Amino acid sequence: MQANYNEIIPNNVDLGDDRRLLRALERWQPAYLRWWHEMGPAESSDFHVYLRTAISVDSDGWAHFGHVRMPDYRWGIFLARPEADRTIGFGDHRGSPVWTEIPGEYRGELRRLIVTQGDTEPASVEQQRRLGATPPSLYDLRNLYQVNVEEGRHLWAMVYLLHAHFGRDGREEAEELLERHAGDPDRPRILQAFNEQTDDWLSFFMFTYFQDRDGKFQLAALSESGFDPLARTCRFMLTEEAHHMFVGETGLMRIVQRTCELVREHDTLDVRTAGGVPLPMIQKWINFHYSICLDLFGSERSTNAANYFAMGLKGRYHEAKRGDDHMLADEQIEIPRVTADGIETQVIAARAGMNLLLRQDFSVDSQRGLDRFNKIIKAHDIDFELTLPDEKFNRAIGIFAEVRASPDGTLVDDERWEREKDAWLPTADDRAFVRSLMIPVTNPGKVAGWIAPPKRGIHGKPFDYDYVRFR
Amino acid sequence: MNSQPPTAPSYPIITFDTHPDRYRHWRLAVEDRIATLSLDVDESGGIRPGYDLKLNSYDLGVDIELYDAVQRLRFEYPAVGTVVITSAKERVFSAGANISMLASATHADKVNFCKFTNETRNAIEEATAESGQTYLCMINGTAAGGGYELALACEEIVLVDDGSTAVSLPEVPLLAVLPGTGGLTRVVDKRRVRRDRADFFCTTGEGVRGQRALSWKLVDALAPRSRLAETVGKRAAALADASDRPTGATGVQLAPLDRAISQEGLRYPNVTVAIDREARTATFVLQGPDDMPPDDSSGILACGDRFWPLAIARELDDAALYLRFNEPHIGTWIFRSLGDGARVAAYDDFLLKHANHWLAREISLYLRRTLKRIDVSSRSLIALIEPGSCFAGTFLEVALAADRSFMLTGSFDRSNLPPAMIRPTAMNFGPLPMCNGLTRLQTRFLGDAAAMDAIQACTGQDLEAADAEALGLVTFAPDDIDWEDEVRLAIEERAAFSPDALTGMEASLRFPGPETIESKIFARLSAWQNWIFQRPNAVGSDGALELYGSGRQPEFDRRRI
């Protein structure tokens, strides 16, 4: 059977004429749909959802809106338009023409980068699959599904690279992306943050704020790649990732807004009885999500990261805008070091510190949203500030994995950690309380009591539009 | 004669003394018939400063503990029939030898380290084959390089099948060196992985996982994460059931060695080593037993670790390791012995009479490993057989291990000691093979059955120098007029040659005859691996090992040699 893939898979990669891709997709596409049914948004297959679909990379093509059943969503394969005469921007091959095919010597490294990135995309869909049962509004439910289908598309984008450039190994890796599952004790996702639960909407907004921001920085670093198909794929994905972070940031702003209103209304910080999420509890969620996201960047000192940079496979954030030689052959940087006396610094080759550099950019970017949340709090005349925890707090990977620290970065012993960790991280009771707020609201124009309505709807539609039609 | 200043050990000395109570990197848990050795490397616990042992990577210090555990399991735990090796860390089994450690180590350190780790892995295989203690590896996370090689030394490998955990030998693609603990040989020779698949496997940094690892025979079984422990537990129990090791027996505790270290050498109750820094020699004096063996096998336990054959094996083993690691300039080891050959022979007979007793078997196997350790030491070995010596049976093996032996004909002037004798015992005809699978006599008389028969006919008889020389058991048999000069000149001449050339020559001449997995591993280690470890492509300023972790990419000299 020869499906008309050009019809069902919008693309700008000449899919219909590529025998290699067609053969790969014949097997993978049905497997993907099975995965979507089994592991995608639960009990949603009959819903008609007002979704944006990318049908081309043109300015008017990437955001095509309409109600569709999600299993019929046209997951497309798009690479940003090629730049003429693009050259490799960093590392040992700086100045050479970019690669349009995989350089044999870097095949293993590229496959690993693509598989690691690709693994996160379906993971987040799996982590979020039960959230459809408890949306705070129809608008939010639609945003959840939009994020889900786009993560699905990002999976397609990575799978396209595997199919197009890695032969049989690539096809096997693509299948494995559907075989591992978030939180599955037997076949977990590669990165631990993608095995955590996202079972309440506060966590969802945190996820789209922090985890998807990690995604943004990873994609940005890969969009600098000397392997042009990867760079172009990631550039296109970044436009969608920005929307996910918009969902996260506006979601958190609306929660903070509503909490502040309740604080003023009831004149107490403890707004639990009023059906709101207290600010200290929001802080705990930030502590958790931010710290596990720092782990996503890997060890501060990393030979793999050094190699990726040297080889021209993964650059720094906004590589071209940086005012150095983009080679960093002999530069050194300081990174922390844990000693018996506390934290000191050590000097390492700059290339080996790539993970730390990218993470620092992530931290700066993460702070910006918090500044906006704090403005809302201040506007309500409440004496509270949301902060990012210190880099040493709650770490499982890298230099700080071996120490314990409070959110303000003070090193603490095991005993104090055990005594105070419930004040720093969400407890089972906290999670139960937040889950208790998760009463589904699905009437158009209505919104749950713990979150403020959005300022505007989607694509010019009002808030009370029927973004999701149940059948 | 080329003279160098006498050199004492330059580093803090390395010893091999440890105990499970003091392990920093391994955890030993014994439950009935099954022992579990869990690797849990203390990142900041390197034996030398300057590197972190990330991801369960190891250095000599980690391997000294493994060696200690393997030894104690055999002597102190008679009931243990299965040893499970696994990792206590999540998602990583072991990343192999620590790269920063290798990159910063001297060539001699690397070679010594690799040889020692190989000997421990061979001992693991010997425990499985000969001692009823089968090693089973539970790979519960990434096993790369030396990590997978440790698994390869186990009889069976169970790999977690979680869609991402892989086994790999990434040395060639990542480091431009070879796996240093027998990985290449074991993959094709032991596990019979097809050689073209092995070629792919050894050039794939990512390694191979799941079903492909199983169908390529890189592992023996797969298990999902949730059933891994259960799968391994069942297999461990089945292997333990098949073991002939006794339940309910008492083990022998290996107490710390009674050893004095000084500038002049080493002193143990049964072995002394005198170092002559000017001549660059170490003279071992092996002390024969003071008494006759006990009447029955229970007598061994009564003596514990002071039972003479066990004590001599421990002391000789420790001394050889000490000299290898701490006295690299001492290029010639001279072996002498003191005592009554009849008593040495009596102990040999005792051990063989009780060969089916677990402890007697363990002691014979330990003697075997210790003699093998001497065989593969990169030192010139010279045996001096003089009046008052006791080169019988087990001690005769030491003389046969030597590159050259001198036996005094007659007595020294003005000495009332009777002439030197050597005595073959049954120990010389099978229980103590070399790594090539042959006894030292078979190796010495390769293909000469008549010579072997003639010696076997003398089993249990004391042989004087003339007979020993005629039978080919010693190299030269000078009389007391020639002795001093001949011996002195041989030693001085030896010390003057290039140590590298000697190492290569000795390794080439010591092991004639067939190859075994073990002999191949040592041969390839001392030839290919050590050559590559010296080459600019690995250790030059632009070499892969040197640049690893810096992000700078190696520049290879592309000529094939």
CSV table of N, CA, C and O in Angstrom, one decimal, chain A residues 230-327:
chain,number,residue,atom,x,y,z
A,230,LEU,N,20.0,19.5,10.6
A,230,LEU,CA,19.7,19.6,12.0
A,230,LEU,C,19.4,21.1,12.4
A,230,LEU,O,18.5,21.4,13.1
A,231,ALA,N,20.3,22.0,11.9
A,231,ALA,CA,20.2,23.4,12.2
A,231,ALA,C,18.8,23.9,11.7
A,231,ALA,O,18.1,24.6,12.4
A,232,ARG,N,18.5,23.6,10.5
A,232,ARG,CA,17.2,24.1,9.9
A,232,ARG,C,16.0,23.5,10.6
A,232,ARG,O,15.0,24.2,10.8
A,233,THR,N,16.1,22.2,11.0
A,233,THR,CA,15.0,21.6,11.7
A,233,THR,C,14.7,22.3,13.0
A,233,THR,O,13.6,22.7,13.4
A,234,CYS,N,15.8,22.6,13.7
A,234,CYS,CA,15.7,23.2,15.0
A,234,CYS,C,15.2,24.6,15.0
A,234,CYS,O,14.5,25.1,15.8
A,235,ARG,N,15.7,25.3,13.9
A,235,ARG,CA,15.2,26.7,13.8
A,235,ARG,C,13.7,26.7,13.7
A,235,ARG,O,13.0,27.6,14.3
A,236,PHE,N,13.2,25.8,12.9
A,236,PHE,CA,11.7,25.8,12.7
A,236,PHE,C,11.0,25.4,14.0
A,236,PHE,O,10.0,26.0,14.4
A,237,MET,N,11.6,24.5,14.7
A,237,MET,CA,11.0,24.0,16.0
A,237,MET,C,10.9,25.1,17.0
A,237,MET,O,10.0,25.2,17.9
A,238,LEU,N,11.9,26.0,17.0
A,238,LEU,CA,12.0,27.1,18.0
A,238,LEU,C,10.8,28.0,17.9
A,238,LEU,O,10.3,28.5,19.0
A,239,THR,N,10.2,28.2,16.8
A,239,THR,CA,9.0,29.0,16.7
A,239,THR,C,7.9,28.4,17.5
A,239,THR,O,7.1,29.1,18.2
A,240,GLU,N,7.8,27.0,17.5
A,240,GLU,CA,6.7,26.4,18.2
A,240,GLU,C,7.0,26.3,19.7
A,240,GLU,O,6.2,26.5,20.6
A,241,GLU,N,8.3,26.1,20.0
A,241,GLU,CA,8.7,26.1,21.4
A,241,GLU,C,8.4,27.4,22.1
A,241,GLU,O,8.0,27.4,23.3
A,242,ALA,N,8.5,28.5,21.4
A,242,ALA,CA,8.2,29.8,22.0
A,242,ALA,C,6.8,29.8,22.4
A,242,ALA,O,6.4,30.4,23.5
A,243,HIS,N,5.9,29.2,21.7
A,243,HIS,CA,4.5,29.2,22.1
A,243,HIS,C,4.3,28.4,23.4
A,243,HIS,O,3.5,28.7,24.2
A,244,HIS,N,5.0,27.3,23.5
A,244,HIS,CA,4.9,26.5,24.7
A,244,HIS,C,5.3,27.3,25.9
A,244,HIS,O,4.7,27.2,27.0
A,245,MET,N,6.4,28.1,25.8
A,245,MET,CA,6.8,28.9,26.9
A,245,MET,C,5.8,30.0,27.2
A,245,MET,O,5.6,30.4,28.3
A,246,PHE,N,5.1,30.5,26.1
A,246,PHE,CA,4.1,31.5,26.3
A,246,PHE,C,3.0,30.8,27.2
A,246,PHE,O,2.5,31.5,28.1
A,247,VAL,N,2.6,29.6,26.9
A,247,VAL,CA,1.6,28.9,27.7
A,247,VAL,C,2.0,28.8,29.1
A,247,VAL,O,1.3,29.1,30.0
A,248,GLY,N,3.3,28.5,29.3
A,248,GLY,CA,3.8,28.3,30.7
A,248,GLY,C,3.8,29.7,31.4
A,248,GLY,O,3.3,29.8,32.5
A,249,GLU,N,4.4,30.7,30.7
A,249,GLU,CA,4.5,32.0,31.4
A,249,GLU,C,3.2,32.6,31.7
A,249,GLU,O,3.0,33.1,32.8
A,250,THR,N,2.3,32.6,30.7
A,250,THR,CA,1.0,33.2,31.0
A,250,THR,C,0.2,32.4,32.0
A,250,THR,O,-0.5,33.0,32.8
A,251,GLY,N,0.3,31.1,31.9
A,251,GLY,CA,-0.4,30.3,32.9
A,251,GLY,C,0.1,30.6,34.3
A,251,GLY,O,-0.7,30.8,35.2
A,252,LEU,N,1.4,30.7,34.5
A,252,LEU,CA,1.9,31.0,35.9
A,252,LEU,C,1.5,32.4,36.3
A,252,LEU,O,1.1,32.7,37.4
A,253,MET,N,1.5,33.4,35.3
A,253,MET,CA,1.1,34.7,35.6
A,253,MET,C,-0.3,34.8,36.1
A,253,MET,O,-0.7,35.5,37.0
A,254,ARG,N,-1.2,34.0,35.4
A,254,ARG,CA,-2.6,34.0,35.8
A,254,ARG,C,-2.8,33.3,37.1
A,254,ARG,O,-3.7,33.8,37.9
A,255,ILE,N,-2.0,32.4,37.5
A,255,ILE,CA,-2.1,31.8,38.8
A,255,ILE,C,-1.7,32.8,39.9
A,255,ILE,O,-2.4,33.0,40.9
A,256,VAL,N,-0.5,33.4,39.6
A,256,VAL,CA,0.0,34.4,40.6
A,256,VAL,C,-1.1,35.5,40.7
A,256,VAL,O,-1.4,36.0,41.8
A,257,GLN,N,-1.6,35.9,39.6
A,257,GLN,CA,-2.6,37.0,39.6
A,257,GLN,C,-3.8,36.6,40.5
A,257,GLN,O,-4.2,37.4,41.4
A,258,ARG,N,-4.3,35.4,40.3
A,258,ARG,CA,-5.5,34.9,41.1
A,258,ARG,C,-5.1,34.8,42.5
A,258,ARG,O,-5.9,35.2,43.4
A,259,THR,N,-4.0,34.3,42.8
A,259,THR,CA,-3.6,34.1,44.2
A,259,THR,C,-3.5,35.5,44.9
A,259,THR,O,-4.0,35.7,46.0
A,260,CYS,N,-2.9,36.4,44.2
A,260,CYS,CA,-2.8,37.8,44.8
A,260,CYS,C,-4.2,38.4,45.0
A,260,CYS,O,-4.4,39.0,46.1
A,261,GLU,N,-5.1,38.2,44.1
A,261,GLU,CA,-6.4,38.7,44.3
A,261,GLU,C,-7.0,38.1,45.6
A,261,GLU,O,-7.6,38.7,46.4
A,262,LEU,N,-6.8,36.7,45.7
A,262,LEU,CA,-7.4,36.1,46.9
A,262,LEU,C,-6.7,36.5,48.2
A,262,LEU,O,-7.4,36.6,49.3
A,263,VAL,N,-5.4,36.8,48.1
A,263,VAL,CA,-4.7,37.3,49.3
A,263,VAL,C,-5.3,38.6,49.8
A,263,VAL,O,-5.6,38.8,51.0
A,264,ARG,N,-5.5,39.5,48.8
A,264,ARG,CA,-6.1,40.8,49.2
A,264,ARG,C,-7.5,40.6,49.7
A,264,ARG,O,-7.9,41.2,50.7
A,265,GLU,N,-8.3,39.8,49.0
A,265,GLU,CA,-9.7,39.6,49.3
A,265,GLU,C,-9.9,39.0,50.7
A,265,GLU,O,-10.7,39.4,51.5
A,266,HIS,N,-9.0,38.1,51.1
A,266,HIS,CA,-9.1,37.4,52.4
A,266,HIS,C,-8.1,37.9,53.4
A,266,HIS,O,-8.1,37.4,54.5
A,267,ASP,N,-7.2,38.8,52.9
A,267,ASP,CA,-6.2,39.3,53.8
A,267,ASP,C,-5.4,38.3,54.5
A,267,ASP,O,-5.1,38.4,55.7
A,268,THR,N,-5.0,37.3,53.8
A,268,THR,CA,-4.1,36.2,54.3
A,268,THR,C,-3.3,35.6,53.2
A,268,THR,O,-3.7,35.5,52.1
A,269,LEU,N,-2.0,35.3,53.6
A,269,LEU,CA,-1.2,34.6,52.6
A,269,LEU,C,-1.6,33.2,52.3
A,269,LEU,O,-1.4,32.6,51.2
A,270,ASP,N,-2.3,32.6,53.3
A,270,ASP,CA,-2.7,31.2,53.2
A,270,ASP,C,-4.1,31.2,52.5
A,270,ASP,O,-5.1,31.3,53.2
A,271,VAL,N,-4.1,31.1,51.2
A,271,VAL,CA,-5.3,31.2,50.5
A,271,VAL,C,-5.9,29.8,50.2
A,271,VAL,O,-6.7,29.7,49.3
A,272,ARG,N,-5.4,28.8,50.9
A,272,ARG,CA,-5.9,27.4,50.5
A,272,ARG,C,-7.4,27.3,50.7
A,272,ARG,O,-8.1,26.8,49.9
A,273,THR,N,-7.8,27.8,51.9
A,273,THR,CA,-9.3,27.7,52.2
A,273,THR,C,-10.1,28.4,51.1
A,273,THR,O,-11.2,28.1,50.9
A,274,ALA,N,-9.5,29.5,50.6
A,274,ALA,CA,-10.2,30.3,49.6
A,274,ALA,C,-10.1,29.6,48.2
A,274,ALA,O,-10.6,30.2,47.2
A,275,GLY,N,-9.4,28.5,48.1
A,275,GLY,CA,-9.3,27.8,46.8
A,275,GLY,C,-8.2,28.3,45.9
A,275,GLY,O,-8.3,28.1,44.7
A,276,GLY,N,-7.2,28.9,46.5
A,276,GLY,CA,-6.1,29.4,45.7
A,276,GLY,C,-4.8,28.6,46.0
A,276,GLY,O,-4.8,27.9,47.0
A,277,VAL,N,-3.8,28.8,45.2
A,277,VAL,CA,-2.5,28.2,45.5
A,277,VAL,C,-1.6,29.3,46.2
A,277,VAL,O,-1.3,30.3,45.6
A,278,PRO,N,-1.3,29.0,47.4
A,278,PRO,CA,-0.4,30.0,48.2
A,278,PRO,C,0.9,30.3,47.5
A,278,PRO,O,1.5,29.4,46.9
A,279,LEU,N,1.4,31.5,47.6
A,279,LEU,CA,2.6,31.9,46.9
A,279,LEU,C,3.8,31.0,47.4
A,279,LEU,O,4.6,30.5,46.6
A,280,PRO,N,3.9,30.6,48.7
A,280,PRO,CA,5.0,29.7,49.1
A,280,PRO,C,4.9,28.4,48.4
A,280,PRO,O,5.9,27.7,48.2
A,281,MET,N,3.7,28.0,48.1
A,281,MET,CA,3.6,26.7,47.5
A,281,MET,C,4.0,26.8,46.0
A,281,MET,O,4.7,25.9,45.5
A,282,ILE,N,3.7,27.9,45.4
A,282,ILE,CA,4.2,28.2,44.0
A,282,ILE,C,5.7,28.1,44.0
A,282,ILE,O,6.4,27.6,43.2
A,283,GLN,N,6.3,28.7,45.1
A,283,GLN,CA,7.8,28.8,45.2
A,283,GLN,C,8.3,27.3,45.3
A,283,GLN,O,9.4,27.1,44.7
A,284,LYS,N,7.6,26.5,46.0
A,284,LYS,CA,8.1,25.1,46.1
A,284,LYS,C,8.1,24.4,44.7
A,284,LYS,O,9.0,23.7,44.4
A,285,TRP,N,7.1,24.7,44.0
A,285,TRP,CA,7.0,24.1,42.6
A,285,TRP,C,8.2,24.6,41.7
A,285,TRP,O,8.8,23.9,41.0
A,286,ILE,N,8.4,25.9,41.9
A,286,ILE,CA,9.6,26.5,41.2
A,286,ILE,C,10.9,25.8,41.6
A,286,ILE,O,11.7,25.5,40.7
A,287,ASN,N,11.0,25.7,42.9
A,287,ASN,CA,12.2,25.0,43.4
A,287,ASN,C,12.5,23.7,42.8
A,287,ASN,O,13.6,23.3,42.4
A,288,PHE,N,11.4,22.9,42.7
A,288,PHE,CA,11.5,21.6,42.1
A,288,PHE,C,11.8,21.6,40.6
A,288,PHE,O,12.8,21.0,40.2
A,289,HIS,N,11.0,22.3,39.9
A,289,HIS,CA,11.1,22.3,38.4
A,289,HIS,C,12.4,22.9,37.9
A,289,HIS,O,13.1,22.4,37.0
A,290,TYR,N,12.8,24.0,38.5
A,290,TYR,CA,14.0,24.7,38.1
A,290,TYR,C,15.2,23.8,38.4
A,290,TYR,O,16.1,23.6,37.6
A,291,SER,N,15.2,23.2,39.6
A,291,SER,CA,16.4,22.4,39.9
A,291,SER,C,16.5,21.1,39.1
A,291,SER,O,17.6,20.8,38.6
A,292,ILE,N,15.4,20.5,38.8
A,292,ILE,CA,15.6,19.3,37.9
A,292,ILE,C,15.9,19.7,36.5
A,292,ILE,O,16.5,18.9,35.7
A,293,CYS,N,15.5,20.9,36.1
A,293,CYS,CA,15.9,21.4,34.8
A,293,CYS,C,17.4,21.7,34.7
A,293,CYS,O,18.0,21.6,33.6
A,294,LEU,N,17.9,22.2,35.7
A,294,LEU,CA,19.4,22.5,35.7
A,294,LEU,C,20.1,21.1,35.4
A,294,LEU,O,21.1,21.1,34.7
A,295,ASP,N,19.6,20.1,36.0
A,295,ASP,CA,20.2,18.7,35.7
A,295,ASP,C,20.1,18.4,34.2
A,295,ASP,O,21.0,17.7,33.7
A,296,LEU,N,19.1,18.9,33.5
A,296,LEU,CA,19.0,18.5,32.1
A,296,LEU,C,20.2,19.0,31.3
A,296,LEU,O,20.4,18.5,30.2
A,297,PHE,N,20.9,20.0,31.8
A,297,PHE,CA,22.0,20.5,31.0
A,297,PHE,C,23.2,19.6,31.1
A,297,PHE,O,24.2,19.8,30.4
A,298,GLY,N,23.2,18.7,32.0
A,298,GLY,CA,24.3,17.8,32.1
A,298,GLY,C,25.4,18.3,33.0
A,298,GLY,O,25.3,19.4,33.7
A,299,SER,N,26.5,17.6,33.1
A,299,SER,CA,27.6,18.0,34.0
A,299,SER,C,28.2,19.3,33.6
A,299,SER,O,28.4,19.6,32.4
A,300,GLU,N,28.7,20.1,34.6
A,300,GLU,CA,29.3,21.3,34.3
A,300,GLU,C,30.6,21.1,33.4
A,300,GLU,O,30.9,21.9,32.6
A,301,ARG,N,31.2,20.0,33.7
A,301,ARG,CA,32.4,19.7,32.9
A,301,ARG,C,32.1,18.4,32.1
A,301,ARG,O,31.8,17.4,32.7
A,302,SER,N,32.1,18.6,30.8
A,302,SER,CA,31.6,17.5,30.0
A,302,SER,C,32.5,17.3,28.7
A,302,SER,O,32.6,18.2,27.9
A,303,THR,N,33.0,16.1,28.6
A,303,THR,CA,33.8,15.8,27.4
A,303,THR,C,32.9,15.7,26.2
A,303,THR,O,33.3,16.2,25.1
A,304,ASN,N,31.7,15.2,26.4
A,304,ASN,CA,30.8,15.1,25.2
A,304,ASN,C,30.5,16.5,24.7
A,304,ASN,O,30.5,16.8,23.5
A,305,ALA,N,30.2,17.4,25.7
A,305,ALA,CA,29.8,18.8,25.2
A,305,ALA,C,31.0,19.4,24.6
A,305,ALA,O,30.8,20.2,23.6
A,306,ALA,N,32.2,19.2,25.1
A,306,ALA,CA,33.4,19.8,24.5
A,306,ALA,C,33.6,19.3,23.1
A,306,ALA,O,33.9,20.0,22.1
A,307,ASN,N,33.4,18.0,22.9
A,307,ASN,CA,33.5,17.4,21.6
A,307,ASN,C,32.4,17.9,20.6
A,307,ASN,O,32.7,18.2,19.5
A,308,TYR,N,31.2,18.1,21.1
A,308,TYR,CA,30.2,18.6,20.2
A,308,TYR,C,30.5,20.0,19.7
A,308,TYR,O,30.3,20.3,18.5
A,309,PHE,N,31.1,20.8,20.6
A,309,PHE,CA,31.5,22.1,20.2
A,309,PHE,C,32.6,22.1,19.2
A,309,PHE,O,32.6,22.7,18.1
A,310,ALA,N,33.6,21.3,19.5
A,310,ALA,CA,34.8,21.2,18.7
A,310,ALA,C,34.5,20.7,17.3
A,310,ALA,O,35.0,21.2,16.3
A,311,MET,N,33.6,19.8,17.3
A,311,MET,CA,33.2,19.1,16.0
A,311,MET,C,32.3,20.0,15.2
A,311,MET,O,32.0,19.7,14.0
A,312,GLY,N,31.7,21.1,15.8
A,312,GLY,CA,30.8,21.9,15.1
A,312,GLY,C,29.4,21.4,15.0
A,312,GLY,O,28.6,21.8,14.2
A,313,LEU,N,29.1,20.6,16.0
A,313,LEU,CA,27.7,20.0,16.0
A,313,LEU,C,26.7,20.7,16.9
A,313,LEU,O,25.5,20.7,16.6
A,314,LYS,N,27.2,21.3,18.0
A,314,LYS,CA,26.3,22.0,18.9
A,314,LYS,C,27.0,23.2,19.4
A,314,LYS,O,28.1,23.1,20.0
A,315,GLY,N,26.4,24.4,19.1
A,315,GLY,CA,27.1,25.6,19.5
A,315,GLY,C,26.6,26.2,20.8
A,315,GLY,O,26.0,25.5,21.6
A,316,ARG,N,26.9,27.4,21.0
A,316,ARG,CA,26.4,28.1,22.2
A,316,ARG,C,25.1,28.9,21.8
A,316,ARG,O,24.8,29.1,20.6
A,317,TYR,N,24.4,29.3,22.8
A,317,TYR,CA,23.2,30.1,22.6
A,317,TYR,C,23.6,31.4,21.8
A,317,TYR,O,24.5,32.1,22.2
A,318,HIS,N,22.9,31.7,20.7
A,318,HIS,CA,23.3,32.9,19.9
A,318,HIS,C,24.7,33.0,19.6
A,318,HIS,O,25.4,34.0,19.8
A,319,GLU,N,25.3,31.9,19.1
A,319,GLU,CA,26.7,31.8,18.8
A,319,GLU,C,27.2,33.0,18.0
A,319,GLU,O,28.2,33.6,18.3
A,320,ALA,N,26.4,33.3,16.9
A,320,ALA,CA,26.9,34.3,16.0
A,320,ALA,C,27.0,35.7,16.7
A,320,ALA,O,27.8,36.5,16.2
A,321,LYS,N,26.2,35.9,17.7
A,321,LYS,CA,26.3,37.3,18.4
A,321,LYS,C,27.4,37.4,19.4
A,321,LYS,O,27.5,38.4,20.0
A,322,ARG,N,28.1,36.3,19.6
A,322,ARG,CA,29.2,36.4,20.6
A,322,ARG,C,30.4,37.0,20.0
A,322,ARG,O,30.8,36.8,18.9
A,323,GLY,N,31.1,37.8,20.9
A,323,GLY,CA,32.2,38.6,20.3
A,323,GLY,C,33.6,37.9,20.5
A,323,GLY,O,34.6,38.6,20.7
A,324,ASP,N,33.6,36.6,20.5
A,324,ASP,CA,34.9,35.9,20.5
A,324,ASP,C,35.3,35.2,19.2
A,324,ASP,O,34.6,35.4,18.2
A,325,ASP,N,36.3,34.4,19.2
A,325,ASP,CA,36.7,33.8,18.0
A,325,ASP,C,35.9,32.5,17.6
A,325,ASP,O,36.2,31.9,16.6
A,326,HIS,N,35.0,32.2,18.4
A,326,HIS,CA,34.1,31.0,18.2
A,326,HIS,C,34.9,29.7,18.0
A,326,HIS,O,34.3,28.7,17.6
A,327,MET,N,36.1,29.7,18.5
A,327,MET,CA,36.9,28.5,18.4
A,327,MET,C,37.2,28.0,19.9
A,327,MET,O,37.1,26.8,20.2
